[in-house]
PDB file of C-alpha atoms in Angstrom:
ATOM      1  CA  UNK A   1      75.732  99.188 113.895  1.00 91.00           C
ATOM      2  CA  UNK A   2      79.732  99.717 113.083  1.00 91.00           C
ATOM      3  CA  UNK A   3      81.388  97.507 110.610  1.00 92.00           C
ATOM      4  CA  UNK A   4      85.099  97.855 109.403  1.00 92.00           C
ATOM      5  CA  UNK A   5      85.689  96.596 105.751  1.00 95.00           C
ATOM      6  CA  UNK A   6      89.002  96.892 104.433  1.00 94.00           C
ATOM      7  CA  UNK A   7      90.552 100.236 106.392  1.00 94.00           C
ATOM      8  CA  UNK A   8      87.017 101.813 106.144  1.00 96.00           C
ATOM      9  CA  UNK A   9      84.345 102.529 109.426  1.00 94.00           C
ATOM     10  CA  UNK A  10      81.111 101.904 107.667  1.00 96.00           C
ATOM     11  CA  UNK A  11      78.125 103.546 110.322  1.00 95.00           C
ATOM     12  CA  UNK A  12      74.940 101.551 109.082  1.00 96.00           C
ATOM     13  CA  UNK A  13      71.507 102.606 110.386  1.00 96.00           C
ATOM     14  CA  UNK A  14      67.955 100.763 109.594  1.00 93.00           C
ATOM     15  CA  UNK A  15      64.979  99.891 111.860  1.00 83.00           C
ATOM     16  CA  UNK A  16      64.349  96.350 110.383  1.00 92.00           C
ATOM     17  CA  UNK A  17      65.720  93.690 112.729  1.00 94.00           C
ATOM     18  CA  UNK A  18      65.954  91.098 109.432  1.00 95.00           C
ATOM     19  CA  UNK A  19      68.249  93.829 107.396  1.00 96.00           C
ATOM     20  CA  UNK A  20      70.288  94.164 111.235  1.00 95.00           C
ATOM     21  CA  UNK A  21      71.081  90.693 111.238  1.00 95.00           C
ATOM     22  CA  UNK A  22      71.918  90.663 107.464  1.00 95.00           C
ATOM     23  CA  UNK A  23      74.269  93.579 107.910  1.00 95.00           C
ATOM     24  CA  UNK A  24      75.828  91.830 111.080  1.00 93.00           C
ATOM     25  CA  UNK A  25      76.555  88.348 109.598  1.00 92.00           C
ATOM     26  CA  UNK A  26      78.006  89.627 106.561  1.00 92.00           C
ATOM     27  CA  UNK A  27      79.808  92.301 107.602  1.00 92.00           C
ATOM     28  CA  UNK A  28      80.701  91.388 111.711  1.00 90.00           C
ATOM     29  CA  UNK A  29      79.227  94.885 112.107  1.00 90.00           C
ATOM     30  CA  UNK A  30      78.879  95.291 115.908  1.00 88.00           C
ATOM     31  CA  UNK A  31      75.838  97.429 118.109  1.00 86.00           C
ATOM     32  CA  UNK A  32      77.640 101.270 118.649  1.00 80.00           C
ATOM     33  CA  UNK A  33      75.778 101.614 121.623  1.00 73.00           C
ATOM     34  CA  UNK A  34      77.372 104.645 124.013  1.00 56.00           C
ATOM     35  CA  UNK A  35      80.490 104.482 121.945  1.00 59.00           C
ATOM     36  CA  UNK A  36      78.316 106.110 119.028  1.00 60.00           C
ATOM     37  CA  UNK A  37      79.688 109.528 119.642  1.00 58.00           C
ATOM     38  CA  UNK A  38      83.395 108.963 119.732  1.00 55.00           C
ATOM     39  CA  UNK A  39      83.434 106.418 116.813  1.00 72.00           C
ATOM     40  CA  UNK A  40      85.501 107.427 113.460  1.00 87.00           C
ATOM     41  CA  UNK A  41      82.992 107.268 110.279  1.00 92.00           C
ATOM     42  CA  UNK A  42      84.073 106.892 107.066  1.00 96.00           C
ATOM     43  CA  UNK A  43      80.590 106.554 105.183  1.00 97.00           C
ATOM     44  CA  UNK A  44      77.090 106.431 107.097  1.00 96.00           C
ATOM     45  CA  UNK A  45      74.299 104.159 105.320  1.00 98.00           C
ATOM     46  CA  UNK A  46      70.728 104.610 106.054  1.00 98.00           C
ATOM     47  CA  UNK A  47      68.773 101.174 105.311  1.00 98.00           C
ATOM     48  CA  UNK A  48      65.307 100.892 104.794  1.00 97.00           C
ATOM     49  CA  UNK A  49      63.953  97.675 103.033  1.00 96.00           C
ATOM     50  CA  UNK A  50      60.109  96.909 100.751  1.00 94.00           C
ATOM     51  CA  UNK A  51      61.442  98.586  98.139  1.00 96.00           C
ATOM     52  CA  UNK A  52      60.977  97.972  94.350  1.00 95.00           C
ATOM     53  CA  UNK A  53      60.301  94.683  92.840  1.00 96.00           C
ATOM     54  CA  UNK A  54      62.185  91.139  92.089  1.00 96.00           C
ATOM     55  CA  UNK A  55      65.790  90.759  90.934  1.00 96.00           C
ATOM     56  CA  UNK A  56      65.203  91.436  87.251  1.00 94.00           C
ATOM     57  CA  UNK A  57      69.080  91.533  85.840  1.00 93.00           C
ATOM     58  CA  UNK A  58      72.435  93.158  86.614  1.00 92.00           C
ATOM     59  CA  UNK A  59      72.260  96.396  84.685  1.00 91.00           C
ATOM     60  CA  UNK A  60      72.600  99.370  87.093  1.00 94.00           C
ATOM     61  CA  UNK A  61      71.222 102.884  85.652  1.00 93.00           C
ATOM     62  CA  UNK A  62      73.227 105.845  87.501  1.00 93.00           C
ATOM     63  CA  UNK A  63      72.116 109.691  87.587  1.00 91.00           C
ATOM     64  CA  UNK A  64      74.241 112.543  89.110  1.00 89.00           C
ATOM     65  CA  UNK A  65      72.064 115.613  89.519  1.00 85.00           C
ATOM     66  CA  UNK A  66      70.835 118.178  92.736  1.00 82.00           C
ATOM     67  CA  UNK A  67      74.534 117.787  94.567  1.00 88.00           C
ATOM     68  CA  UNK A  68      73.298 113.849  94.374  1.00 94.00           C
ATOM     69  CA  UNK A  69      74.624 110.183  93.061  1.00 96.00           C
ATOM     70  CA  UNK A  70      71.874 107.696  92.389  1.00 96.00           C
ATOM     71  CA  UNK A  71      72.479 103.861  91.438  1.00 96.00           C
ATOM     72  CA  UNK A  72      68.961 102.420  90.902  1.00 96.00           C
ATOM     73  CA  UNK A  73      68.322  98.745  90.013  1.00 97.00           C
ATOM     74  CA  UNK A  74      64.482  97.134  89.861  1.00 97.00           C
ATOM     75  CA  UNK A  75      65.401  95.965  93.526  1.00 98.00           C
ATOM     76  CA  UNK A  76      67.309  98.522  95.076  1.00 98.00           C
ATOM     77  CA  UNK A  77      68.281 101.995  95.429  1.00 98.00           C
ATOM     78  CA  UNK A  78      71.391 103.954  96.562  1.00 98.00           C
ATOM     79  CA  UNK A  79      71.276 107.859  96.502  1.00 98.00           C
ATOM     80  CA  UNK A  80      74.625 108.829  98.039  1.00 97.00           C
ATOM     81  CA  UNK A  81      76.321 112.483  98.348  1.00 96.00           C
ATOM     82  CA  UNK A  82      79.191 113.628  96.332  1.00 94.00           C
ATOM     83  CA  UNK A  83      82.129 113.472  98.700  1.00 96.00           C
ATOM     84  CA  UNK A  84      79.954 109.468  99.370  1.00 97.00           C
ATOM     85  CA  UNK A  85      79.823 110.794 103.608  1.00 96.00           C
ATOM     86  CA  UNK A  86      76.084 109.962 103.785  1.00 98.00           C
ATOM     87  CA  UNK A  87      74.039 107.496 102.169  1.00 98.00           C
ATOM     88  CA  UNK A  88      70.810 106.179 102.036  1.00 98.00           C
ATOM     89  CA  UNK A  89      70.019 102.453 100.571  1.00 98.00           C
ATOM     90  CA  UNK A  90      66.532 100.884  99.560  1.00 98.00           C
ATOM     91  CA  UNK A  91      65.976  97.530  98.667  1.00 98.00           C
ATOM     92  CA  UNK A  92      63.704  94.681  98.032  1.00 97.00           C
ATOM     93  CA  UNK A  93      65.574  91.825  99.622  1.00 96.00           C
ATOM     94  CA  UNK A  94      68.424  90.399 101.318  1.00 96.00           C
ATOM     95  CA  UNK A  95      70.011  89.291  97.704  1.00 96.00           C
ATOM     96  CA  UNK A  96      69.303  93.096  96.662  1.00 97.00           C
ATOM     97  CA  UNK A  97      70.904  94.316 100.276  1.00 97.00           C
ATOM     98  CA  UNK A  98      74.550  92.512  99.709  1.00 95.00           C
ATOM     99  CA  UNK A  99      74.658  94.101  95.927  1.00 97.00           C
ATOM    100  CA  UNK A 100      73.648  97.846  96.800  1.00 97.00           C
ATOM    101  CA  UNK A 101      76.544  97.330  99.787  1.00 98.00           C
ATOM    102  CA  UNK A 102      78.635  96.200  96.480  1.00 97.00           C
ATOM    103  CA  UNK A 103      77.778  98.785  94.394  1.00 97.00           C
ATOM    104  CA  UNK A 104      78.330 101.412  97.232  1.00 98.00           C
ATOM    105  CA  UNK A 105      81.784 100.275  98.421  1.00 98.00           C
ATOM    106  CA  UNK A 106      83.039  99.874  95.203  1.00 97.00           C
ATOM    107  CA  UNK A 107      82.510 103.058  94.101  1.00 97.00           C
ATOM    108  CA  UNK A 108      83.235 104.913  97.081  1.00 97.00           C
ATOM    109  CA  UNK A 109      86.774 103.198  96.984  1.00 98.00           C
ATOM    110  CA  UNK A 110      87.281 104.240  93.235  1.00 97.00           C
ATOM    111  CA  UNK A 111      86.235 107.925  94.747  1.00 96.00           C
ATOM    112  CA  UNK A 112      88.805 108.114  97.295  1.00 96.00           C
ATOM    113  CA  UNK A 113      91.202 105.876  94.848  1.00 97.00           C
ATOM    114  CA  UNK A 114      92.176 103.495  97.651  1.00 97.00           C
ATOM    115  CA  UNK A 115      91.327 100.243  95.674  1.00 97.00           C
ATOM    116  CA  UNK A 116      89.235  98.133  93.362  1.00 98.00           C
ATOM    117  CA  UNK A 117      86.542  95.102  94.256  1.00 97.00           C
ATOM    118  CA  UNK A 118      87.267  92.490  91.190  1.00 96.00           C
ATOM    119  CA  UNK A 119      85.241  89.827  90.431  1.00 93.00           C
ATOM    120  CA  UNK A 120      87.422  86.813  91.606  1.00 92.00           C
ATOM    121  CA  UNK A 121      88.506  84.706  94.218  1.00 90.00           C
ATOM    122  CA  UNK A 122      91.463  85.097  96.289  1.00 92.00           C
ATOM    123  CA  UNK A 123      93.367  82.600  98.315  1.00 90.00           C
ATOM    124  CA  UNK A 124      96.218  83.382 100.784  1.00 90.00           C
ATOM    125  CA  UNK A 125      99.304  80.819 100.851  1.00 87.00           C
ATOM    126  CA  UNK A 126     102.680  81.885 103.020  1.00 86.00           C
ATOM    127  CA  UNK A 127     101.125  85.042 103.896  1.00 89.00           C
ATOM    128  CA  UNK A 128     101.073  85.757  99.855  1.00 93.00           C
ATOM    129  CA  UNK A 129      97.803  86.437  98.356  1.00 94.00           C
ATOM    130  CA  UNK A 130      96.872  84.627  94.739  1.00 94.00           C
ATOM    131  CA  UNK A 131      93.892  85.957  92.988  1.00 94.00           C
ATOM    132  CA  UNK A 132      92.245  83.841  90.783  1.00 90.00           C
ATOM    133  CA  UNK A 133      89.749  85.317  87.936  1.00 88.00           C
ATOM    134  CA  UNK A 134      87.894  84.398  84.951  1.00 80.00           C
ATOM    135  CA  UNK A 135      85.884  81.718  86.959  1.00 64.00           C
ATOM    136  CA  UNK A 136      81.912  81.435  86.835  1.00 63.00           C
ATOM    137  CA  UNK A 137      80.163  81.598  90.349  1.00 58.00           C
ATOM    138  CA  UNK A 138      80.490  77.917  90.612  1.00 52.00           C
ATOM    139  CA  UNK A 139      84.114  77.634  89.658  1.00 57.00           C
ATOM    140  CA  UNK A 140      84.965  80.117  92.208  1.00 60.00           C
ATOM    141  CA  UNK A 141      83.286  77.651  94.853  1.00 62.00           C
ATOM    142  CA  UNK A 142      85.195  74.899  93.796  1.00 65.00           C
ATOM    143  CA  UNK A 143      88.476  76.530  93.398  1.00 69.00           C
ATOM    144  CA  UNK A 144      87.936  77.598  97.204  1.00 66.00           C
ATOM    145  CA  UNK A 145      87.274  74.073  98.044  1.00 67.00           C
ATOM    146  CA  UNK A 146      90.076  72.795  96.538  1.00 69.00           C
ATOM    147  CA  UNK A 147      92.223  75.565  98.075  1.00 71.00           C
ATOM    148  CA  UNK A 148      91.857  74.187 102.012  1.00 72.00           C
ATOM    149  CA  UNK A 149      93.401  74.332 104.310  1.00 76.00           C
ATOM    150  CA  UNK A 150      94.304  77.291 102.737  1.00 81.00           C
ATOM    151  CA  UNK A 151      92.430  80.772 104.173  1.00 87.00           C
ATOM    152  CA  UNK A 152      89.848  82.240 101.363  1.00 89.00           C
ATOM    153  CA  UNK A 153      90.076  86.350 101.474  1.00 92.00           C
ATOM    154  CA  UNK A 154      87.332  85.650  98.961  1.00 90.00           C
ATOM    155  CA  UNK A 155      85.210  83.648  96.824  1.00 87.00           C
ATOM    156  CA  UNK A 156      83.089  86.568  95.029  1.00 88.00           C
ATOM    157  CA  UNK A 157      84.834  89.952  94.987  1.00 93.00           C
ATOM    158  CA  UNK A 158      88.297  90.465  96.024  1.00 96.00           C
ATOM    159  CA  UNK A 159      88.686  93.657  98.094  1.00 97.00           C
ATOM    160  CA  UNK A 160      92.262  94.910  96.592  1.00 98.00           C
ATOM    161  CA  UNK A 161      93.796  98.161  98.100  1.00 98.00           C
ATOM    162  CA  UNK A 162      95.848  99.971  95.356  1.00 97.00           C
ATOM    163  CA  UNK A 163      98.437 102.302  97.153  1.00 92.00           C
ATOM    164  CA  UNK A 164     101.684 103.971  95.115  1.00 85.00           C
ATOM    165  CA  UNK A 165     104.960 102.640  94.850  1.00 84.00           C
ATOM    166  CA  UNK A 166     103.511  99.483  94.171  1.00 83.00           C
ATOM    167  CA  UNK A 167     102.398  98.461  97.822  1.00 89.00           C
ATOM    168  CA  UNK A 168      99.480  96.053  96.421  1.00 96.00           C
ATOM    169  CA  UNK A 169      97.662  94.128  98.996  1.00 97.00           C
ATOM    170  CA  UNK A 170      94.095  92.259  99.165  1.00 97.00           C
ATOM    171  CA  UNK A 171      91.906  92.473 102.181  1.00 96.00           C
ATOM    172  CA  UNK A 172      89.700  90.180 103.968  1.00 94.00           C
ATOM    173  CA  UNK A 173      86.683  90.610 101.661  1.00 94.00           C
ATOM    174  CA  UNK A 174      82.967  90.701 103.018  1.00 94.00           C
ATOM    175  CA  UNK A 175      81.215  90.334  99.888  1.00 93.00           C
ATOM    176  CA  UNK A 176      80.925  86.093 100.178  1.00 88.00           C
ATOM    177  CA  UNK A 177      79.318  83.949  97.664  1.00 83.00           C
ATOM    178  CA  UNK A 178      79.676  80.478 100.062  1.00 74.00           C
ATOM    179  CA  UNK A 179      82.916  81.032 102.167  1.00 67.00           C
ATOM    180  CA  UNK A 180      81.612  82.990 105.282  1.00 70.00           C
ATOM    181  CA  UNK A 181      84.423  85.597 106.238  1.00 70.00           C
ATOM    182  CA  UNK A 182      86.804  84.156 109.243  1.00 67.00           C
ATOM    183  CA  UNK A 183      88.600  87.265 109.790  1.00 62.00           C
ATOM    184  CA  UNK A 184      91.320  85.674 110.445  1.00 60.00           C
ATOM    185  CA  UNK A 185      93.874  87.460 108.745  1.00 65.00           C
ATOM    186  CA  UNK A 186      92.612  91.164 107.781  1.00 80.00           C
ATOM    187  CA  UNK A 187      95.145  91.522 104.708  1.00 89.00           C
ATOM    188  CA  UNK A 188      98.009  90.038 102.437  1.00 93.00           C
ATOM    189  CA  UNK A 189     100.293  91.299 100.213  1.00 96.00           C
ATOM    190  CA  UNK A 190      99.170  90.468  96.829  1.00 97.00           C
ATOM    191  CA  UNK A 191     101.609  88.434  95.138  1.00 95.00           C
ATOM    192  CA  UNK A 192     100.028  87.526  91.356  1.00 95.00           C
ATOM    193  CA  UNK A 193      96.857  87.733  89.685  1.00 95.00           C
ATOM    194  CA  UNK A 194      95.831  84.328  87.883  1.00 91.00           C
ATOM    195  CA  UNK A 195      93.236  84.442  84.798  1.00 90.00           C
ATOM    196  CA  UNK A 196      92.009  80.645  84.998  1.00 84.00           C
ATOM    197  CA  UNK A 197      90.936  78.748  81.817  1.00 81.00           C
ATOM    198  CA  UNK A 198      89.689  74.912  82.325  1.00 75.00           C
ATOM    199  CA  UNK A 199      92.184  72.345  81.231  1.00 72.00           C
ATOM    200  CA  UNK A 200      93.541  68.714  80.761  1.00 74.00           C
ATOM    201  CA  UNK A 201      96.788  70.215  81.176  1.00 73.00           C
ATOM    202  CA  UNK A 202      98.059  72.391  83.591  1.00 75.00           C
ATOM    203  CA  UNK A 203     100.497  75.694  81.561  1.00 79.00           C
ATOM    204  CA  UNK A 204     101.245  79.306  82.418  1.00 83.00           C
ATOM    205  CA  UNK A 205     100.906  82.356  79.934  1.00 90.00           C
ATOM    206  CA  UNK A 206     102.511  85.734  81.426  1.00 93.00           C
ATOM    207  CA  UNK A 207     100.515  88.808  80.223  1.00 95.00           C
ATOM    208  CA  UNK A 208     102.134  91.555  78.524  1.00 96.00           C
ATOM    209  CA  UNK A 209     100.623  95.016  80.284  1.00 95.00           C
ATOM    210  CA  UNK A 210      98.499  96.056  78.249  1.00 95.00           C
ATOM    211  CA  UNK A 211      96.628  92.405  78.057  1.00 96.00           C
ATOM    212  CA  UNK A 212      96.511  92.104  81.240  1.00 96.00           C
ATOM    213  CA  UNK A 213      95.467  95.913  82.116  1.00 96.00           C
ATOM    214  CA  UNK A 214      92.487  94.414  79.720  1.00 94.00           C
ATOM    215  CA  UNK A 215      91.452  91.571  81.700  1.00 93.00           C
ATOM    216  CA  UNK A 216      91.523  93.475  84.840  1.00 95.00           C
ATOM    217  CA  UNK A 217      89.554  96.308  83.958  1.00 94.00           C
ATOM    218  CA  UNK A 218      86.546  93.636  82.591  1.00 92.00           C
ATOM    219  CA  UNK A 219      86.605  92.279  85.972  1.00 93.00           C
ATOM    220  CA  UNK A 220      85.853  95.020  88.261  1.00 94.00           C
ATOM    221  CA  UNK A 221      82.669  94.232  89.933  1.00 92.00           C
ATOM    222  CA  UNK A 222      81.446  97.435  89.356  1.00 86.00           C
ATOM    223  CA  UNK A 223      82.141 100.082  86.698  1.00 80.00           C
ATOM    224  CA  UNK A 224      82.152 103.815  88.045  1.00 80.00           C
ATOM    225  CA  UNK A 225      79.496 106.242  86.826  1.00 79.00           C
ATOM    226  CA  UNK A 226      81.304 109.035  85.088  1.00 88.00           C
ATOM    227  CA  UNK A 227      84.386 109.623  83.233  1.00 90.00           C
ATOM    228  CA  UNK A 228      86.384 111.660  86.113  1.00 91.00           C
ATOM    229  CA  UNK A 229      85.570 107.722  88.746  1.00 92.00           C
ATOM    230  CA  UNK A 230      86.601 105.666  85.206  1.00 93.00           C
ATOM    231  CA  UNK A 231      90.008 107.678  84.659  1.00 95.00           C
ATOM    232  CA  UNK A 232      90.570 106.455  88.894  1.00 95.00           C
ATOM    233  CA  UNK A 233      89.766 103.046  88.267  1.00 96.00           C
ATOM    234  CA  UNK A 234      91.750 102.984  85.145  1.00 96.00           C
ATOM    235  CA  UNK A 235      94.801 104.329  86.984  1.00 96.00           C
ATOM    236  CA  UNK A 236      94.853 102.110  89.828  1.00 96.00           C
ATOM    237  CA  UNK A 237      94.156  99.034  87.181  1.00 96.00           C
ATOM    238  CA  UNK A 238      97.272 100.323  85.498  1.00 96.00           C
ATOM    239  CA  UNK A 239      99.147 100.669  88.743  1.00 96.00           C
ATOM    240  CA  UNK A 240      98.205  97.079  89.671  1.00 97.00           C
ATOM    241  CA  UNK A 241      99.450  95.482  86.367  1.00 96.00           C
ATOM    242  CA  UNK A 242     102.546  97.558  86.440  1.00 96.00           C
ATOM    243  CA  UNK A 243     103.464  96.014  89.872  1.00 96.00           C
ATOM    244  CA  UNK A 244     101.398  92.348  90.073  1.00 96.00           C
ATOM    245  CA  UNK A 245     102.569  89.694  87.594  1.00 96.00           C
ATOM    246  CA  UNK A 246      99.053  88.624  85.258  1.00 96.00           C
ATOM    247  CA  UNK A 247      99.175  85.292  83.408  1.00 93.00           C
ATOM    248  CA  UNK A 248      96.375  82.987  81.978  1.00 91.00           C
ATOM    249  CA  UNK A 249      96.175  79.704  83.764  1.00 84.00           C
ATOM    250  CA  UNK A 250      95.350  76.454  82.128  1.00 82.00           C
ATOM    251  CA  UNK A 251      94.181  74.447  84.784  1.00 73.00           C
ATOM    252  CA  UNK A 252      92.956  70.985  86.037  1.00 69.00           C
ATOM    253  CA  UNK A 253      90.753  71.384  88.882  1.00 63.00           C
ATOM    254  CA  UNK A 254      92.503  69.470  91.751  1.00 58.00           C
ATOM    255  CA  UNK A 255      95.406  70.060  93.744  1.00 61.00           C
ATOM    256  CA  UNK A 256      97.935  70.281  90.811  1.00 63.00           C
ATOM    257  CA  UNK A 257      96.939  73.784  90.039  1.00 67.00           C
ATOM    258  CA  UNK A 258      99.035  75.034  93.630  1.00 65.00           C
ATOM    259  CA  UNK A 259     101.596  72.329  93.127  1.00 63.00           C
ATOM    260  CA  UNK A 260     102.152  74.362  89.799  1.00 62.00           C
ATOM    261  CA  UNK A 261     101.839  78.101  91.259  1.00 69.00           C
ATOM    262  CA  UNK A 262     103.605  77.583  94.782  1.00 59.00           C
TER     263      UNK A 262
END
């Protein structure tokens, strides 16, 4: 099956029709069938699921050794090559499934230093994007809800594509909590990043820099394994606080909160 998330041609290959129609809801990935052969790949993944055990917690142990990167969690594995061409994914579950995909695209986009994933929600208005962090997985649902009509680029992990000269823009992001992807707009340009605190009043605190370079970098979904992927995703955190305006957000939660932004 062939999947395109953010400017990327993901080739994913497994013989379990359950993981297929995982990887084609969430992703709109598509059968290759006699195109297979002239299609542009980006990354390959191998899937194979009954692997490991139960969800157990977040904490991801990484290994680089024998011209190999390995991200193992008690219900999933990822072994993936350097230059992340070819990889091959084990997991447990569907739940396990979307968060070795995560894991995987984050980090490959940190490798090739096109862009970050950051834990957040992002909401297009005017063809602007507004990211909204700080939120717990409930608060991002209801943020979304109180954002319609408005179109959702994400409720979990905003896909953010970090280019130089300051062209900052978000993509449609995949990785859904609630708010299935529409596709109907693949990309904005990001216009501000919003850290959201819980209010009876609704007030805006711009970030210095280095603040705000702070509470970017603790909300990257995933944090690369060595120091050479760390000094990338530092740089392109840098690069987006340097260009995007951060503040911290007291909020109510109802409509007030775009009355106040837009």
């Amino acid at each position: 099956m062939y999947a395109t998330i953010g400017e990327h041609h993901i080739l994913f290959i497994m013989d379990s029709q359950e993981i297929r129609s995982s990887i084609a809801d969430t992703f709109h990935a598509k059968e290759t069938g006699k195109l297979k052969s002239y299609l542009h790949v980006d990354m390959q993944i191998k899937i194979e699921g009954n692997y490991g055990k139960p969800f157990s917690g977040y904490e991801v142990c990484t290994n680089a050794e024998d011209g190999q990167i390995q991200f193992k969690r008690t219900d999933y594995s990822i072994i993936v090559n350097p230059t992340y061409e070819t990889a091959e994914v084990k997991v447990y579950d569907d739940f396990a499934l979307k968060h070795a995909i995560l894991q995987l695209y984050s980090s490959f986009i940190i490798y090739r230093r096109w862009g970050l994933l950051l834990n957040s929600s992002c909401v297009a208005e005017r063809n602007n994007a507004f990211i909204f962090a700080g939120l717990s997985s409930f608060g991002k649902t209801a943020l979304s809800k109180i954002s319609r009509p408005r179109l959702v680029l994400s409720d979990e992990a905003t896909l953010i594509c970090v280019r130089s000269g300051g062209d900052i823009t978000v993509f449609d992001s995949p990785f859904r909590r609630e708010e299935r992807s529409e596709h109907l707009v693949r990309h904005c340009k990001l216009h501000s990043i919003h850290i959201l605190q819980s209010s009876f009043k609704t007030e805006s605190i711009h970030l210095k820099e280095s603040d705000a370079l702070l509470h970017i970098a603790n909300h990257l979904t995933c944090w690369p394994h060595n120091k050479a992927e760390s000094g990338k995703a530092l740089s392109m955190c840098r690069q987006l606080v340097q260009h995007i305006p951060v503040s911290i957000r007291y909020y109510e939660n109802n409509e007030s909160l775009w009355e106040s932004i837009v």
